[in-house]
Tab-separated table of C-alpha atoms in Angstrom:
chain	number	residue	atom	x	y	z
A	1	MET	CA	5.740	-76.862	-11.853
A	2	SER	CA	8.247	-79.583	-12.790
A	3	LEU	CA	10.581	-81.268	-10.338
A	4	LEU	CA	13.480	-79.493	-12.018
A	5	ASP	CA	11.770	-76.118	-11.495
A	6	SER	CA	11.182	-76.968	-7.848
A	7	ILE	CA	14.852	-77.809	-7.352
A	8	ARG	CA	15.852	-74.614	-9.158
A	9	GLY	CA	13.504	-72.714	-6.858
A	10	LEU	CA	15.103	-74.194	-3.761
A	11	LEU	CA	18.623	-73.527	-5.000
A	12	GLY	CA	18.162	-70.283	-6.843
A	13	GLY	CA	15.918	-68.268	-4.528
A	14	GLY	CA	15.022	-64.928	-6.130
A	15	ALA	CA	16.463	-65.774	-9.539
A	16	ALA	CA	14.159	-68.749	-9.887
A	17	LYS	CA	11.195	-66.824	-8.534
A	18	TYR	CA	11.582	-63.800	-10.740
A	19	GLY	CA	13.493	-65.107	-13.753
A	20	GLU	CA	16.113	-63.049	-15.531
A	21	PRO	CA	16.000	-59.422	-14.319
A	22	ILE	CA	14.423	-56.713	-16.397
A	23	VAL	CA	16.630	-53.668	-16.813
A	24	ILE	CA	14.431	-50.631	-16.317
A	25	VAL	CA	15.612	-47.206	-17.400
A	26	SER	CA	13.613	-44.679	-15.438
A	27	GLY	CA	13.431	-41.098	-14.256
A	28	LEU	CA	11.386	-38.032	-15.023
A	29	PRO	CA	10.793	-37.438	-18.721
A	30	ARG	CA	13.654	-35.329	-20.139
A	31	SER	CA	16.156	-36.512	-17.570
A	32	GLY	CA	18.288	-38.527	-19.974
A	33	THR	CA	16.325	-41.788	-20.105
A	34	SER	CA	16.522	-42.019	-23.904
A	35	MET	CA	20.256	-41.361	-23.793
A	36	MET	CA	20.683	-44.170	-21.256
A	37	MET	CA	18.590	-46.500	-23.428
A	38	LYS	CA	20.889	-45.662	-26.326
A	39	MET	CA	23.910	-46.435	-24.148
A	40	LEU	CA	22.466	-49.814	-23.165
A	41	ASP	CA	21.551	-50.556	-26.756
A	42	ALA	CA	25.095	-49.753	-27.844
A	43	ALA	CA	26.449	-51.945	-25.060
A	44	GLY	CA	24.635	-54.948	-26.466
A	45	ILE	CA	21.645	-55.186	-24.130
A	46	PRO	CA	18.454	-56.213	-25.965
A	47	ILE	CA	15.973	-53.347	-25.936
A	48	MET	CA	12.231	-53.814	-25.675
A	49	THR	CA	10.839	-51.210	-28.052
A	50	ASP	CA	8.210	-51.105	-30.751
A	51	ALA	CA	9.653	-47.920	-32.269
A	52	VAL	CA	6.162	-46.416	-32.572
A	53	ARG	CA	7.383	-43.100	-31.228
A	54	THR	CA	10.046	-42.078	-33.685
A	55	ALA	CA	12.911	-39.614	-33.416
A	56	ASP	CA	11.996	-35.935	-33.505
A	57	VAL	CA	13.433	-32.552	-32.631
A	58	ASP	CA	13.186	-33.304	-28.909
A	59	ASN	CA	14.857	-36.695	-29.168
A	60	PRO	CA	16.867	-36.739	-32.412
A	61	LYS	CA	18.276	-40.171	-31.618
A	62	GLY	CA	14.959	-41.794	-30.813
A	63	TYR	CA	12.858	-42.571	-27.748
A	64	PHE	CA	13.393	-46.351	-27.337
A	65	GLU	CA	9.852	-46.688	-25.997
A	66	PHE	CA	7.321	-49.480	-25.852
A	67	GLU	CA	3.767	-48.214	-26.265
A	68	ARG	CA	2.105	-50.500	-23.722
A	69	VAL	CA	4.189	-48.905	-20.979
A	70	LYS	CA	2.008	-45.809	-21.322
A	71	ASP	CA	-1.046	-47.852	-20.287
A	72	LEU	CA	0.542	-49.360	-17.169
A	73	GLU	CA	-1.450	-47.155	-14.815
A	74	LYS	CA	-4.822	-47.883	-16.442
A	75	ASP	CA	-4.535	-51.372	-17.886
A	76	PRO	CA	-4.885	-54.087	-15.222
A	77	ASP	CA	-3.240	-56.642	-17.532
A	78	ARG	CA	0.449	-56.127	-16.887
A	79	SER	CA	1.455	-59.708	-17.600
A	80	TRP	CA	3.215	-58.586	-20.807
A	81	VAL	CA	5.983	-56.975	-18.735
A	82	ARG	CA	7.404	-60.454	-18.171
A	83	GLU	CA	8.333	-60.492	-21.887
A	84	ALA	CA	10.976	-57.899	-21.037
A	85	ARG	CA	12.988	-60.324	-18.898
A	86	GLY	CA	16.593	-60.160	-20.007
A	87	LYS	CA	15.925	-56.906	-21.864
A	88	ALA	CA	15.911	-53.183	-21.163
A	89	LEU	CA	12.592	-51.352	-20.933
A	90	LYS	CA	12.029	-47.628	-20.502
A	91	VAL	CA	9.482	-46.807	-17.790
A	92	ILE	CA	9.151	-43.238	-16.579
A	93	SER	CA	9.345	-42.821	-12.811
A	94	TRP	CA	5.616	-42.116	-12.437
A	95	LEU	CA	4.801	-45.596	-13.743
A	96	LEU	CA	7.288	-47.558	-11.633
A	97	LYS	CA	4.563	-48.053	-9.028
A	98	ASP	CA	2.556	-49.974	-11.624
A	99	LEU	CA	5.197	-52.573	-12.454
A	100	PRO	CA	4.001	-56.057	-11.474
A	101	ASP	CA	5.823	-57.669	-8.566
A	102	ASP	CA	6.517	-60.981	-10.279
A	103	ASN	CA	9.726	-59.780	-11.959
A	104	ALA	CA	13.113	-58.646	-10.703
A	105	TYR	CA	13.996	-55.113	-11.765
A	106	ARG	CA	17.417	-53.557	-12.089
A	107	ILE	CA	16.561	-49.900	-12.322
A	108	VAL	CA	18.902	-47.336	-13.816
A	109	PHE	CA	17.356	-44.157	-12.474
A	110	MET	CA	18.286	-40.942	-14.250
A	111	ARG	CA	18.425	-37.744	-12.199
A	112	ARG	CA	18.629	-34.236	-13.585
A	113	ASP	CA	18.226	-30.759	-12.152
A	114	ILE	CA	14.448	-30.221	-11.837
A	115	ASP	CA	14.600	-26.757	-13.418
A	116	GLU	CA	16.366	-28.227	-16.456
A	117	VAL	CA	13.822	-31.025	-16.637
A	118	LEU	CA	10.958	-28.531	-16.578
A	119	ALA	CA	12.579	-26.244	-19.165
A	120	SER	CA	13.035	-29.220	-21.478
A	121	GLN	CA	9.532	-30.543	-20.837
A	122	ASN	CA	8.007	-27.139	-21.512
A	123	LYS	CA	9.807	-26.938	-24.837
A	124	MET	CA	8.601	-30.395	-25.745
A	125	LEU	CA	5.021	-29.461	-24.845
A	126	GLU	CA	5.346	-26.429	-27.077
A	127	HIS	CA	6.599	-28.580	-29.966
A	128	ARG	CA	3.635	-30.892	-29.445
A	129	GLY	CA	1.208	-27.968	-29.440
A	130	GLU	CA	0.016	-28.725	-25.926
A	131	ASP	CA	-1.224	-26.093	-23.489
A	132	ASP	CA	0.636	-25.955	-20.229
A	133	THR	CA	-0.997	-23.993	-17.472
A	134	THR	CA	0.723	-25.400	-14.393
A	135	ASP	CA	3.202	-23.105	-12.755
A	136	ASP	CA	6.797	-24.358	-12.836
A	137	ALA	CA	7.242	-23.846	-9.093
A	138	ILE	CA	4.225	-26.053	-8.389
A	139	MET	CA	5.466	-28.707	-10.807
A	140	ALA	CA	8.945	-28.630	-9.300
A	141	GLU	CA	7.500	-29.262	-5.849
A	142	ALA	CA	5.244	-32.009	-7.185
A	143	TYR	CA	8.175	-33.716	-8.900
A	144	ARG	CA	10.355	-33.485	-5.793
A	145	ASN	CA	7.630	-35.123	-3.728
A	146	HIS	CA	7.140	-37.754	-6.389
A	147	LEU	CA	10.855	-38.585	-6.457
A	148	ALA	CA	10.865	-38.887	-2.671
A	149	SER	CA	7.920	-41.289	-2.934
A	150	VAL	CA	9.824	-43.403	-5.454
A	151	ARG	CA	12.760	-43.657	-3.050
A	152	ILE	CA	10.457	-44.718	-0.219
A	153	MET	CA	8.777	-47.267	-2.497
A	154	ALA	CA	12.141	-48.644	-3.644
A	155	ARG	CA	13.104	-49.493	-0.067
A	156	LYS	CA	10.043	-51.657	0.300
A	157	LYS	CA	10.530	-53.671	-2.875
A	158	PRO	CA	12.716	-56.754	-2.463
A	159	ASN	CA	12.667	-57.333	-6.216
A	160	TRP	CA	14.055	-53.875	-7.065
A	161	SER	CA	17.646	-52.726	-7.130
A	162	ILE	CA	18.464	-49.185	-8.170
A	163	VAL	CA	21.429	-47.179	-9.293
A	164	GLU	CA	21.002	-43.421	-9.624
A	165	ILE	CA	22.804	-41.688	-12.473
A	166	ARG	CA	23.074	-37.949	-12.815
A	167	TYR	CA	22.514	-36.753	-16.360
A	168	ASP	CA	25.110	-33.984	-16.120
A	169	GLU	CA	27.675	-36.472	-14.849
A	170	ALA	CA	26.919	-38.834	-17.731
A	171	ILE	CA	27.675	-35.972	-20.114
A	172	ARG	CA	30.751	-34.778	-18.234
A	173	ASP	CA	32.299	-38.174	-17.525
A	174	PRO	CA	30.585	-40.837	-19.639
A	175	ALA	CA	33.345	-43.384	-19.010
A	176	ALA	CA	32.822	-43.306	-15.233
A	177	VAL	CA	29.061	-43.548	-15.618
A	178	ALA	CA	29.305	-46.366	-18.173
A	179	ARG	CA	31.558	-48.326	-15.815
A	180	ARG	CA	29.136	-47.829	-12.927
A	181	VAL	CA	26.126	-48.908	-14.994
A	182	ASN	CA	27.993	-51.900	-16.370
A	183	GLU	CA	29.026	-52.968	-12.893
A	184	PHE	CA	25.437	-52.567	-11.670
A	185	LEU	CA	24.219	-54.795	-14.499
A	186	GLY	CA	26.730	-57.533	-13.856
A	187	GLY	CA	29.810	-56.303	-15.713
A	188	ARG	CA	29.122	-58.148	-18.959
A	189	TYR	CA	28.723	-55.255	-21.342
A	190	ASP	CA	30.772	-53.128	-23.713
A	191	VAL	CA	31.675	-49.992	-21.749
A	192	GLN	CA	33.464	-48.284	-24.629
A	193	ARG	CA	30.413	-48.508	-26.866
A	194	MET	CA	28.284	-47.083	-24.061
A	195	VAL	CA	30.637	-44.125	-23.840
A	196	GLU	CA	30.483	-43.548	-27.580
A	197	ALA	CA	26.681	-43.394	-27.441
A	198	VAL	CA	26.765	-40.234	-25.305
A	199	ASP	CA	26.325	-37.090	-27.379
A	200	GLU	CA	27.187	-33.984	-25.420
A	201	LYS	CA	25.506	-31.778	-28.037
A	202	LEU	CA	22.116	-33.093	-26.926
A	203	TYR	CA	22.529	-31.576	-23.465
A	204	ARG	CA	20.311	-28.592	-24.171
A	205	ASN	CA	18.261	-26.569	-21.687
A	206	ARG	CA	21.345	-26.435	-19.540
A	207	LYS	CA	21.261	-24.351	-16.387
A	208	THR	CA	23.986	-21.753	-16.375
A	209	ALA	CA	25.832	-21.050	-13.164
B	1	MET	CA	-1.233	-33.110	16.934
B	2	PHE	CA	-0.402	-31.536	20.291
B	3	GLY	CA	-1.067	-34.682	22.251
B	4	LEU	CA	-4.760	-35.010	21.483
B	5	GLY	CA	-4.539	-38.455	19.913
B	6	LYS	CA	-2.989	-41.782	20.805
B	7	THR	CA	0.750	-41.842	20.319
B	8	GLN	CA	3.263	-44.249	18.797
B	9	SER	CA	7.038	-44.134	19.157
B	10	ILE	CA	9.488	-43.748	16.281
B	11	LYS	CA	13.202	-44.227	16.769
B	12	LEU	CA	15.662	-41.640	15.467
B	13	GLU	CA	19.409	-41.897	15.229
B	14	ARG	CA	21.043	-40.121	18.162
B	15	ASP	CA	22.701	-37.423	16.005
B	16	LEU	CA	19.451	-36.594	14.286
B	17	TYR	CA	17.588	-36.508	17.581
B	18	ASP	CA	20.157	-34.090	19.037
B	19	ARG	CA	19.731	-31.782	16.031
B	20	VAL	CA	15.954	-31.976	16.294
B	21	LYS	CA	16.063	-31.189	20.010
B	22	LYS	CA	18.355	-28.229	19.481
B	23	ILE	CA	16.202	-26.665	16.774
B	24	ALA	CA	12.986	-27.414	18.678
B	25	ASP	CA	14.362	-25.524	21.689
B	26	VAL	CA	15.527	-22.575	19.609
B	27	ALA	CA	12.258	-22.388	17.666
B	28	GLY	CA	10.168	-22.384	20.830
B	29	TYR	CA	8.455	-25.739	20.564
B	30	ALA	CA	7.412	-27.226	23.905
B	31	THR	CA	9.043	-30.561	23.091
B	32	ALA	CA	11.053	-32.251	20.351
B	33	GLU	CA	7.985	-34.439	19.745
B	34	GLU	CA	5.831	-31.398	19.061
B	35	PHE	CA	8.406	-30.058	16.591
B	36	VAL	CA	8.718	-33.384	14.764
B	37	ALA	CA	4.947	-33.758	14.562
B	38	HIS	CA	4.618	-30.249	13.124
B	39	VAL	CA	7.307	-30.827	10.485
B	40	LEU	CA	5.840	-34.192	9.509
B	41	GLU	CA	2.329	-32.763	9.220
B	42	LYS	CA	3.616	-30.105	6.839
B	43	GLU	CA	5.516	-32.642	4.727
B	44	LEU	CA	2.723	-35.201	4.633
B	45	ILE	CA	0.393	-32.649	3.099
B	46	HIS	CA	2.594	-32.725	-0.007
B	47	PHE	CA	2.541	-36.495	-0.277
B	48	GLU	CA	-1.182	-36.643	0.315
B	49	ASP	CA	-2.015	-33.822	-2.057
B	50	ALA	CA	-3.984	-35.439	-4.860
B	51	LYS	CA	-3.810	-32.233	-6.863
B	52	ASN	CA	-0.058	-32.754	-7.154
B	53	ASP	CA	-0.771	-36.108	-8.734
B	54	ASP	CA	-3.214	-34.548	-11.171
B	55	ASP	CA	-0.658	-31.902	-12.129
B	56	ILE	CA	1.896	-34.607	-12.852
B	57	ARG	CA	-0.557	-36.763	-14.784
B	58	ASN	CA	-1.645	-33.815	-16.929
B	59	LYS	CA	1.944	-32.926	-17.693
B	60	LEU	CA	2.941	-36.489	-18.552
B	61	ARG	CA	-0.129	-36.936	-20.721
B	62	GLY	CA	0.695	-33.751	-22.610
B	63	LEU	CA	4.234	-34.998	-23.137
B	64	GLY	CA	2.943	-38.317	-24.462
B	65	TYR	CA	4.339	-40.516	-21.683
B	66	ILE	CA	1.066	-41.852	-20.268
B	67	SER	CA	-2.273	-42.640	-21.883
């Protein structure tokens, strides 16, 4: 480490230790993570994606994924995550636990009604030709417990900060949500373009009152 | 549970403790501690249930979100 780095470390604290934060878009699959990635992309935030998974009927505007994320749980080499510093990376909530601790994470966590999430996931499984034998009630309980675990984990991580965004609110009032996300990320981004990236027509599998 | 093991103290906010005490009395628990221990035991089962994890992993794998 150079003298300059040492001085930066003394003066900068966490920033010097962790480098530029990584913006993580997270949540259960089908909770609006791709929509949020599109909003961030539109706002001018660099996106870490390899575009291997392309747009389809379930995500007509694309997935914004990076393939190596899928291996986070199994692959002990997670050093590549550092390449996402200063960028946005989509990491589903299940894999948050596997993020290495040598980065700072600003996590935009998407929340959506669990029944809607499951309805959307089940449709996606059907489109992919996958069998699904687990009862929805069991999955709903498992997801609720998982989300509680994520909250508990978040409290213990000094290098994490989280904002929770409700998917239905993002659809209903995209301007308010865009402002909140922009503020969370430092207030440097184009809120209007974030708003324009929200497509209400893609809110399918909606629970009716 | 039920005082058979060594104990540790956990602090609760006063309001929460009052609610716990009230419900424990109504529900017939001997003490607020016994009620809290019972509720926690039931909840911890969910967090410790490895089958839950397998259900989630299978679902996420089917959806193409984990390898």
